[in-house]
PDB file of C-alpha atoms in Angstrom:
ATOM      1  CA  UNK A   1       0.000   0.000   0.000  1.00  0.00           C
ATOM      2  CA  UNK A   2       2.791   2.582   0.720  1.00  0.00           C
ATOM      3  CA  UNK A   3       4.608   1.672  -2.346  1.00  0.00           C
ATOM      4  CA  UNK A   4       1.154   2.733  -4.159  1.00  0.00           C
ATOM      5  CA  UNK A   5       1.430   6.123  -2.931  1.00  0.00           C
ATOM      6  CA  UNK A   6       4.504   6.887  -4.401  1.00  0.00           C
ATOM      7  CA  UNK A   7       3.237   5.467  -7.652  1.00  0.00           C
ATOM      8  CA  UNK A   8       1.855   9.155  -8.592  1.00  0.00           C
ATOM      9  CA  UNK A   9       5.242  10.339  -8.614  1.00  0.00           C
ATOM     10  CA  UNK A  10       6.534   8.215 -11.215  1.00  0.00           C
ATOM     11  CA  UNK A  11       7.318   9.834 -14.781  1.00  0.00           C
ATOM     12  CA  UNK A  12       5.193   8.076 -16.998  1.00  0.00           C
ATOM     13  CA  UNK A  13       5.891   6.257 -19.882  1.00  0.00           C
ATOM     14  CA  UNK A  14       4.315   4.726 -23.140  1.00  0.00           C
ATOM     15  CA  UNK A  15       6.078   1.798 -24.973  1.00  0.00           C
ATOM     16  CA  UNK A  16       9.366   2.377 -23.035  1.00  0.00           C
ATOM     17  CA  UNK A  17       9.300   6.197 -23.981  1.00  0.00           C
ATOM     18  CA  UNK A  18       8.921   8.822 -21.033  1.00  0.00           C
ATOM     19  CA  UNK A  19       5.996  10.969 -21.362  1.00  0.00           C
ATOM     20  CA  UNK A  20       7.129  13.877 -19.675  1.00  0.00           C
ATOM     21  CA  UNK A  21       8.317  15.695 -22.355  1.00  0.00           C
ATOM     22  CA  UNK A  22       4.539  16.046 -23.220  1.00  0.00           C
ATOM     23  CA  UNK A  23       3.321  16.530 -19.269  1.00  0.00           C
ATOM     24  CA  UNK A  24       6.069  19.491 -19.983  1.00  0.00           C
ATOM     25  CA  UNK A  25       5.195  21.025 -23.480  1.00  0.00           C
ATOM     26  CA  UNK A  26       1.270  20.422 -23.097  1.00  0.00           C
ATOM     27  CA  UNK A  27       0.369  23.576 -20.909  1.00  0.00           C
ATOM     28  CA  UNK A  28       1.807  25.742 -23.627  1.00  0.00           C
ATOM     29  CA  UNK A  29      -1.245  24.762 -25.532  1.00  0.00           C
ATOM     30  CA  UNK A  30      -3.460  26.026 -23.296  1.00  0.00           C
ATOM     31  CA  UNK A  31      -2.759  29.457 -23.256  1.00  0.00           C
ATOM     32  CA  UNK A  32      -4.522  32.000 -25.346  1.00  0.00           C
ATOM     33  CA  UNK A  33      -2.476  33.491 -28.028  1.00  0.00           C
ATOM     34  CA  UNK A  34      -3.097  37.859 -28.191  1.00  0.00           C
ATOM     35  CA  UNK A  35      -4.627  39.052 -31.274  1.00  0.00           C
ATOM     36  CA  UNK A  36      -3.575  42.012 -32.904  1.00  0.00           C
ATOM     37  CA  UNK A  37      -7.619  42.876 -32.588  1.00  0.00           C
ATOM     38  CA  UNK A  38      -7.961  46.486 -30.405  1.00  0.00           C
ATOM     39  CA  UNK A  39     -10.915  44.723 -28.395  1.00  0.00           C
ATOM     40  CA  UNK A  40      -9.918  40.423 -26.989  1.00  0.00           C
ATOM     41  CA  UNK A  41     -12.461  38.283 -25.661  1.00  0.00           C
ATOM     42  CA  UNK A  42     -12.336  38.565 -21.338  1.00  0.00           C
ATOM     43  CA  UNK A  43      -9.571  35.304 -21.166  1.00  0.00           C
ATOM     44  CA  UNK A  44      -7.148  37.369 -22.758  1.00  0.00           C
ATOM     45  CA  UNK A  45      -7.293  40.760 -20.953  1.00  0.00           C
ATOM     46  CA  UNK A  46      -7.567  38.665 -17.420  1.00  0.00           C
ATOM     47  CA  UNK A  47      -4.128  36.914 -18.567  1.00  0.00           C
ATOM     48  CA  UNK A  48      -2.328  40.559 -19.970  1.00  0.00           C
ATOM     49  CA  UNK A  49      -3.699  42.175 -16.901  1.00  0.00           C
ATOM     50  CA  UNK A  50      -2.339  39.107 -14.776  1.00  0.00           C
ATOM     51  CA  UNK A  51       0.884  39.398 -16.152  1.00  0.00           C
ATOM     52  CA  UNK A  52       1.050  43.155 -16.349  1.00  0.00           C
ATOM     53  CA  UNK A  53       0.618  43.261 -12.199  1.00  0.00           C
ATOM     54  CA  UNK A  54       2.956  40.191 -11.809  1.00  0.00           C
ATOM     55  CA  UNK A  55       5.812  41.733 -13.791  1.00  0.00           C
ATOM     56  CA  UNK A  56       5.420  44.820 -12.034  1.00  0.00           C
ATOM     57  CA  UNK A  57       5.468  43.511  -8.703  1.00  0.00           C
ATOM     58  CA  UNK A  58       8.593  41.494  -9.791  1.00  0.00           C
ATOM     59  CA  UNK A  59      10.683  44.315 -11.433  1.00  0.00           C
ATOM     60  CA  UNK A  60       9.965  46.776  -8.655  1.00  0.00           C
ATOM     61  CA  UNK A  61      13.216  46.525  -6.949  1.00  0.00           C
ATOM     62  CA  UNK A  62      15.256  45.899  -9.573  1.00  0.00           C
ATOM     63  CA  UNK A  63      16.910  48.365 -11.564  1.00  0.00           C
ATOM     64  CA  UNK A  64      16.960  49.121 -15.523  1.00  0.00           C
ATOM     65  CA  UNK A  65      19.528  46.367 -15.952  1.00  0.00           C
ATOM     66  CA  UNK A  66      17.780  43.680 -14.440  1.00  0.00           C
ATOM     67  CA  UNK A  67      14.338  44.254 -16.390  1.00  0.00           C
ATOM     68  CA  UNK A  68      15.945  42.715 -19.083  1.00  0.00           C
ATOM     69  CA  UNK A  69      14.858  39.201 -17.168  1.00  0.00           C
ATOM     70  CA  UNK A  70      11.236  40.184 -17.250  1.00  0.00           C
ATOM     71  CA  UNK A  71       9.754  38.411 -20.415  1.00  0.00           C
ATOM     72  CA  UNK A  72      11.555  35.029 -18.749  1.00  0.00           C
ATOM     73  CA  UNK A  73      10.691  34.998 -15.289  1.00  0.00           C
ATOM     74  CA  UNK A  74       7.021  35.999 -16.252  1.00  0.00           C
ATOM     75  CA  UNK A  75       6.945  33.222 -18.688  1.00  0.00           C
ATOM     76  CA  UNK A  76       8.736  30.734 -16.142  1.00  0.00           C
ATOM     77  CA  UNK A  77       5.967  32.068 -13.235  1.00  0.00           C
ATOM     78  CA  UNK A  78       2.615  31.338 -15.703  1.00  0.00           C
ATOM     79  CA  UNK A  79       4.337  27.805 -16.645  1.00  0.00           C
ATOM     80  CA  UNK A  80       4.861  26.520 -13.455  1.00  0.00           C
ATOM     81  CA  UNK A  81       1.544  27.464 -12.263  1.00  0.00           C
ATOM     82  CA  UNK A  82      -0.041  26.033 -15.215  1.00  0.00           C
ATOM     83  CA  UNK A  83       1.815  22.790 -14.273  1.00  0.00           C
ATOM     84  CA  UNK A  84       1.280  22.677 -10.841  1.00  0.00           C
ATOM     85  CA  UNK A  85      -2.659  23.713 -11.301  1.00  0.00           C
ATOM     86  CA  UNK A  86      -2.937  20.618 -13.471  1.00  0.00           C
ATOM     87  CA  UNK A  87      -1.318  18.364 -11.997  1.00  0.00           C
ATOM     88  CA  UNK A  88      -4.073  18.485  -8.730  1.00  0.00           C
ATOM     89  CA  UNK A  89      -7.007  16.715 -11.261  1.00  0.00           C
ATOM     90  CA  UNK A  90      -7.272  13.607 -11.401  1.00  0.00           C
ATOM     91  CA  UNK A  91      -5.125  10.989 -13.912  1.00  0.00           C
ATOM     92  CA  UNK A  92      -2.724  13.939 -14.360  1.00  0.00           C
ATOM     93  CA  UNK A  93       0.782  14.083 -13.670  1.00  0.00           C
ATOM     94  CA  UNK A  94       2.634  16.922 -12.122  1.00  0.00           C
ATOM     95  CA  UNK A  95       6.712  17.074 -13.624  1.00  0.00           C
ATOM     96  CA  UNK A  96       7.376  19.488 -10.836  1.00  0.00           C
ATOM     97  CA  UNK A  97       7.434  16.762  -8.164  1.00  0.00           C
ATOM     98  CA  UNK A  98      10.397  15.778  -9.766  1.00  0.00           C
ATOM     99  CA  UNK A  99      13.687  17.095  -8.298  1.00  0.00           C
ATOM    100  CA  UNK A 100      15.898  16.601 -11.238  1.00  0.00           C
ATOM    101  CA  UNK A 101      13.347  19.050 -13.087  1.00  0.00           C
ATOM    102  CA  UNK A 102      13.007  21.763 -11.017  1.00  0.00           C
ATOM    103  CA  UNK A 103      16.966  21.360 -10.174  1.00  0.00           C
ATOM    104  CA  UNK A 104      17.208  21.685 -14.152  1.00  0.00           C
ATOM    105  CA  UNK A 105      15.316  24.822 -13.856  1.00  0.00           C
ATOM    106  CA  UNK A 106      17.016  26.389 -10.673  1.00  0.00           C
ATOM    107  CA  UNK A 107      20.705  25.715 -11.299  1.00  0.00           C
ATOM    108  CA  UNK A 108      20.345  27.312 -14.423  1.00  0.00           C
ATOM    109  CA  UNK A 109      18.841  30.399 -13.698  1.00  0.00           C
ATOM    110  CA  UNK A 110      20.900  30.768 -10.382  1.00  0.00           C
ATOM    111  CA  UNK A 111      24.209  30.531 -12.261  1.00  0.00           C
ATOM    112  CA  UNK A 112      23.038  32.907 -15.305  1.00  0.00           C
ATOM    113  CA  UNK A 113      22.833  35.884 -11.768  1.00  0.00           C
ATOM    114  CA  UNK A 114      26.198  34.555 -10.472  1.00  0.00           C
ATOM    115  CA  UNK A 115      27.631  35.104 -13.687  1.00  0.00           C
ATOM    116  CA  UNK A 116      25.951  38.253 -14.013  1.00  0.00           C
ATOM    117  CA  UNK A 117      27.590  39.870 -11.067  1.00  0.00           C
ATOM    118  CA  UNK A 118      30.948  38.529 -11.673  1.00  0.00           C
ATOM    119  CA  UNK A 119      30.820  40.107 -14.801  1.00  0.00           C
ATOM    120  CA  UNK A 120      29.358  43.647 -14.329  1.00  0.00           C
ATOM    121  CA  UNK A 121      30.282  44.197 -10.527  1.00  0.00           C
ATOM    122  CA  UNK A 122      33.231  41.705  -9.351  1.00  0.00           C
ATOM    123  CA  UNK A 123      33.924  43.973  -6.326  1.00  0.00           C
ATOM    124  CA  UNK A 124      30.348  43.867  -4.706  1.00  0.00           C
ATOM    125  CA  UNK A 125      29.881  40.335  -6.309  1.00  0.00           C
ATOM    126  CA  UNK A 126      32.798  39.126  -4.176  1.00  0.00           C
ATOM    127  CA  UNK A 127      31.966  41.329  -0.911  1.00  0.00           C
ATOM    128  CA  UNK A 128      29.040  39.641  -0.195  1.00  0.00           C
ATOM    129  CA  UNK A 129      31.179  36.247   1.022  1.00  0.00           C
ATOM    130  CA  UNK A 130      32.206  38.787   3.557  1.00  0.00           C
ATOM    131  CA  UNK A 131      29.999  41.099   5.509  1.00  0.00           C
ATOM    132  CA  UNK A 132      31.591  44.544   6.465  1.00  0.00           C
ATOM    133  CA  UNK A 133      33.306  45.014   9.991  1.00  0.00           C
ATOM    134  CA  UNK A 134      33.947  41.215  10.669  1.00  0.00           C
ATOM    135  CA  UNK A 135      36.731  40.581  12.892  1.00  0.00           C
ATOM    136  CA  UNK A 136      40.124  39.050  10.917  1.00  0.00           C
ATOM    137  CA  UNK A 137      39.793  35.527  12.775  1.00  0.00           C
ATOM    138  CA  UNK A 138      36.417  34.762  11.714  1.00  0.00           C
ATOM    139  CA  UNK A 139      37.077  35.867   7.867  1.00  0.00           C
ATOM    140  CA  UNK A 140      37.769  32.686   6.860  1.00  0.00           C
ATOM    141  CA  UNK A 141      35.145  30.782   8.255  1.00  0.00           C
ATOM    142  CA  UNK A 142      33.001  32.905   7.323  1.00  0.00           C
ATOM    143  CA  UNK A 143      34.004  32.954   3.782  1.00  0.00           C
ATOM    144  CA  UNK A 144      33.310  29.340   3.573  1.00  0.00           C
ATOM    145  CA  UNK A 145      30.071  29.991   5.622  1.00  0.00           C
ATOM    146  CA  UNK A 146      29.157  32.490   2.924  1.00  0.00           C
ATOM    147  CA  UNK A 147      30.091  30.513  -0.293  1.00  0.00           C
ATOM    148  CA  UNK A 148      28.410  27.238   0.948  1.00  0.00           C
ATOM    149  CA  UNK A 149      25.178  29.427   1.391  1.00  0.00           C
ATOM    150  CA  UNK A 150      25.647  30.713  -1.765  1.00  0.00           C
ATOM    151  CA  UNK A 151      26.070  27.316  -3.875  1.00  0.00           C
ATOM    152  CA  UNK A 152      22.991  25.842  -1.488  1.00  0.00           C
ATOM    153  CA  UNK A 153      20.495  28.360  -3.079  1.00  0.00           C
ATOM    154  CA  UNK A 154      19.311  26.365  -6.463  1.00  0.00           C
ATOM    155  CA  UNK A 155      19.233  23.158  -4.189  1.00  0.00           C
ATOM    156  CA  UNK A 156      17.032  25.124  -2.081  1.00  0.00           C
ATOM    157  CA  UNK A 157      14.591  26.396  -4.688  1.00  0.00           C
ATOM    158  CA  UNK A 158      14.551  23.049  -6.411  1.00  0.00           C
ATOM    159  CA  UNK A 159      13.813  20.903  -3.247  1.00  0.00           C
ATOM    160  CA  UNK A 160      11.492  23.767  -1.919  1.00  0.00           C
ATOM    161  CA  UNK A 161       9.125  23.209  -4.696  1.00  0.00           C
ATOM    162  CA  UNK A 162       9.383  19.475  -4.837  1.00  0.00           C
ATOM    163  CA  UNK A 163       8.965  18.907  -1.205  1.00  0.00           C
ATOM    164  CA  UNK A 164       6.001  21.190  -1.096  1.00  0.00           C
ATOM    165  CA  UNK A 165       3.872  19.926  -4.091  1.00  0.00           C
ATOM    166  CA  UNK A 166       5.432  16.509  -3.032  1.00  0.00           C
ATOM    167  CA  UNK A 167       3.591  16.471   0.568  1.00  0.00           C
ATOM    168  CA  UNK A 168       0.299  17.882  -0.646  1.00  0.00           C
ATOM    169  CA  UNK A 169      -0.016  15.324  -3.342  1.00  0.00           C
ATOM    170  CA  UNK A 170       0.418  12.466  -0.612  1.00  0.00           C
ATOM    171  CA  UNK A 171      -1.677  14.604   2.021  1.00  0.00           C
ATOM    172  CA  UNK A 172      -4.269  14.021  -0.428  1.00  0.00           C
ATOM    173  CA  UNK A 173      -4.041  10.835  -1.663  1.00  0.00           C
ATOM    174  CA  UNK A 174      -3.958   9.274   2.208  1.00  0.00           C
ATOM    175  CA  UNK A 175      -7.046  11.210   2.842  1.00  0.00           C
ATOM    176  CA  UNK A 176      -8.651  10.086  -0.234  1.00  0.00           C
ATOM    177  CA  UNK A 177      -7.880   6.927   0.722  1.00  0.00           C
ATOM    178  CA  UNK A 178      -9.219   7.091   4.227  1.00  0.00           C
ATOM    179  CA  UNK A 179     -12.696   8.267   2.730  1.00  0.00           C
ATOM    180  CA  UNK A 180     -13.168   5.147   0.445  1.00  0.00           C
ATOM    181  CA  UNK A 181     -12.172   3.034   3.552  1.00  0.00           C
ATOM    182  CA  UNK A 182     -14.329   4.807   6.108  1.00  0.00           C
ATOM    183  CA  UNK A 183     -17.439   5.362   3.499  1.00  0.00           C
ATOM    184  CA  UNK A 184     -19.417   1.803   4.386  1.00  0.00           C
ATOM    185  CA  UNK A 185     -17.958   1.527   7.862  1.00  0.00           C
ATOM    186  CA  UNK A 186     -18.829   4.822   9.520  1.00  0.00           C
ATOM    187  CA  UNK A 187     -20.345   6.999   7.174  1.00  0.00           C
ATOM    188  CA  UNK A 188     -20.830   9.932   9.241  1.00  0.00           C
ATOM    189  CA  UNK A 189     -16.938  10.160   9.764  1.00  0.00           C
ATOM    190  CA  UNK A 190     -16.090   9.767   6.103  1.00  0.00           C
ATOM    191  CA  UNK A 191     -18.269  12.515   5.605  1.00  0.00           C
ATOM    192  CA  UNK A 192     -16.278  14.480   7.761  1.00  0.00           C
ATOM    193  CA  UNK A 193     -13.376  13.620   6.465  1.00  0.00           C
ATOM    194  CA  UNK A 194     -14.334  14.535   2.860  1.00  0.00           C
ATOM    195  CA  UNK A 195     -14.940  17.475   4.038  1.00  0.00           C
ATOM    196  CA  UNK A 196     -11.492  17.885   5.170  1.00  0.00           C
ATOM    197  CA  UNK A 197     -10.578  16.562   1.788  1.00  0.00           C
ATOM    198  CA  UNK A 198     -12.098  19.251   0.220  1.00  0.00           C
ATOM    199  CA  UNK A 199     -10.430  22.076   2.391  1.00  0.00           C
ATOM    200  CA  UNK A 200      -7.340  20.394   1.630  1.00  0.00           C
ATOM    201  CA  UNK A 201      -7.809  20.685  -2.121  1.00  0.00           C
ATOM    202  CA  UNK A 202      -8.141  24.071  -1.776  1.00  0.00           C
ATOM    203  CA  UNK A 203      -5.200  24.911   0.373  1.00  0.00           C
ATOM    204  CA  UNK A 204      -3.161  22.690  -2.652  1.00  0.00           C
ATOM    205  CA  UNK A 205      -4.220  25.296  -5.044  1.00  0.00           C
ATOM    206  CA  UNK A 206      -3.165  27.953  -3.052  1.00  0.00           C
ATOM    207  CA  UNK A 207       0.102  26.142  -2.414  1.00  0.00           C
ATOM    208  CA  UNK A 208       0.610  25.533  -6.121  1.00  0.00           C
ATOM    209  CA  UNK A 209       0.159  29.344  -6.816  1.00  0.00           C
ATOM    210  CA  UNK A 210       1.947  30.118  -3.826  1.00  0.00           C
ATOM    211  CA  UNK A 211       5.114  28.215  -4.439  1.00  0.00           C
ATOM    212  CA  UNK A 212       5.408  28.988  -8.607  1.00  0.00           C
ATOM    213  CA  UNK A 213       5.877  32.451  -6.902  1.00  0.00           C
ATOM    214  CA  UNK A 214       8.380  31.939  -4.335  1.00  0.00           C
ATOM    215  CA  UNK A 215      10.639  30.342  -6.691  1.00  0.00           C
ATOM    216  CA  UNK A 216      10.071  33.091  -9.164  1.00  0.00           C
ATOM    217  CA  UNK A 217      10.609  35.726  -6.384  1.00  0.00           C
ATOM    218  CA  UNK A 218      13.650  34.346  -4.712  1.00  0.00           C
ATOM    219  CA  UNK A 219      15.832  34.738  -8.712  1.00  0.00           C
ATOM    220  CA  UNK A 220      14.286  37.310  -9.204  1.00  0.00           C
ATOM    221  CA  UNK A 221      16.360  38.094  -5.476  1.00  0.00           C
ATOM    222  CA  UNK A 222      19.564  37.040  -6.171  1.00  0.00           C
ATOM    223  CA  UNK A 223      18.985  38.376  -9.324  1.00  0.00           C
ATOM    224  CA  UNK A 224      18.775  41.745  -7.567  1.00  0.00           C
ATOM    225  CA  UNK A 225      22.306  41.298  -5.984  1.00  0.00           C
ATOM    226  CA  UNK A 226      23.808  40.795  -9.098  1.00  0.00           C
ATOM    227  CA  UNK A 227      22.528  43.801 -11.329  1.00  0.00           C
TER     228      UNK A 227
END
């Protein structure tokens, strides 16, 4: 039965081919493409206005050089919600509960800003290993303090994400489970606990919104340092 859980989590595969190359490409279709029309149908002006405010938000404390990353962070935010969204119906699978994705995705990005820094400002690139005013026996442990952190970030974003959509996914599917088992036993309980269920399906979709946007917002944070 515990093996079963973790079956969800498994990249699929048709024929000995993996299938998440499609699980990948197939929000893309989803989206509305902008016509060139002065009036669009409501989808449309809900997703420009969506992005508008999101890209706003995001570019706020960043300076001219640094907008530059704008198109591809927006475009990174609306595809990871649109894969996280689908992947809570049913039959679906969601290619962000894999680590080696979102690692693919994180290590990436993280070491285009590194790059970034080191190339336009070495000085202040370099300073922040070392914080200003620390005593001379703790600058080298604090060096290595500082460049560990530094080379943990995309491990955190990528595991942040996984373990997150991860533990909801199972949340769910142990409740789900309960309910089936409880329904011609106690009734009244499974009731309850459908209830719960439900709540808890909610609180995914807020997570999967939630957590496209704190990966998103940390780059677009280290990002920040580096422009």
């Amino acid at each position: 039965m515990m093996a079963s859980f973790f079956d969800q989590f498994m990249s699929p595969s048709y024929l000995g081919i993996p299938l998440i190359a499609i699980a990948i490409a197939l929000p893309w279709v989803l989206y509305p493409t902008p016509s060139s029309r002065w009036i669009n149908n409501r989808l449309i002006t809900v997703q420009g206005w969506f992005i508008n405010r999101f890209t706003s938000q995001l570019m706020l404390p960043l300076n001219v050089g640094g907008h530059k990353w704008a198109l591809l962070l927006a475009s990174l935010m609306t595809f990871l919600i649109t894969i996280n969204m689908l992947g809570l119906l049913p039959y679906t699978f969601t290619p962000t509960t894999q680590l080696s994705l979102n690692m693919g995705f994180a290590v990436p990005l993280w070491l285009a800003t590194v790059v970034i820094g080191m190339r336009n400002q070495p000085t202040i690139a370099l300073g922040h290993l070392l914080p200003e005013g620390t005593p001379i026996l703790l600058i080298p442990v604090l060096i290595i303090i500082e460049t560990i952190s530094l080379f943990i970030r995309p491990l955190a974003l990528g595991v942040r994400l996984t373990a997150n959509l991860t533990a909801g996914h199972l949340l769910i599917q142990l409740i789900a489970t309960a309910v089936f088992v409880l329904l011609p036993m106690m009734p009244t309980v499974a009731i309850l606990t459908a209830t719960v269920l439900f709540l808890l399906t909610l609180l995914e979709v807020a997570v999967a919104m939630i957590q496209a946007y704190v990966f998103v917002l940390l780059l677009s944070l280290y990002l920040q340092e580096n422009v």
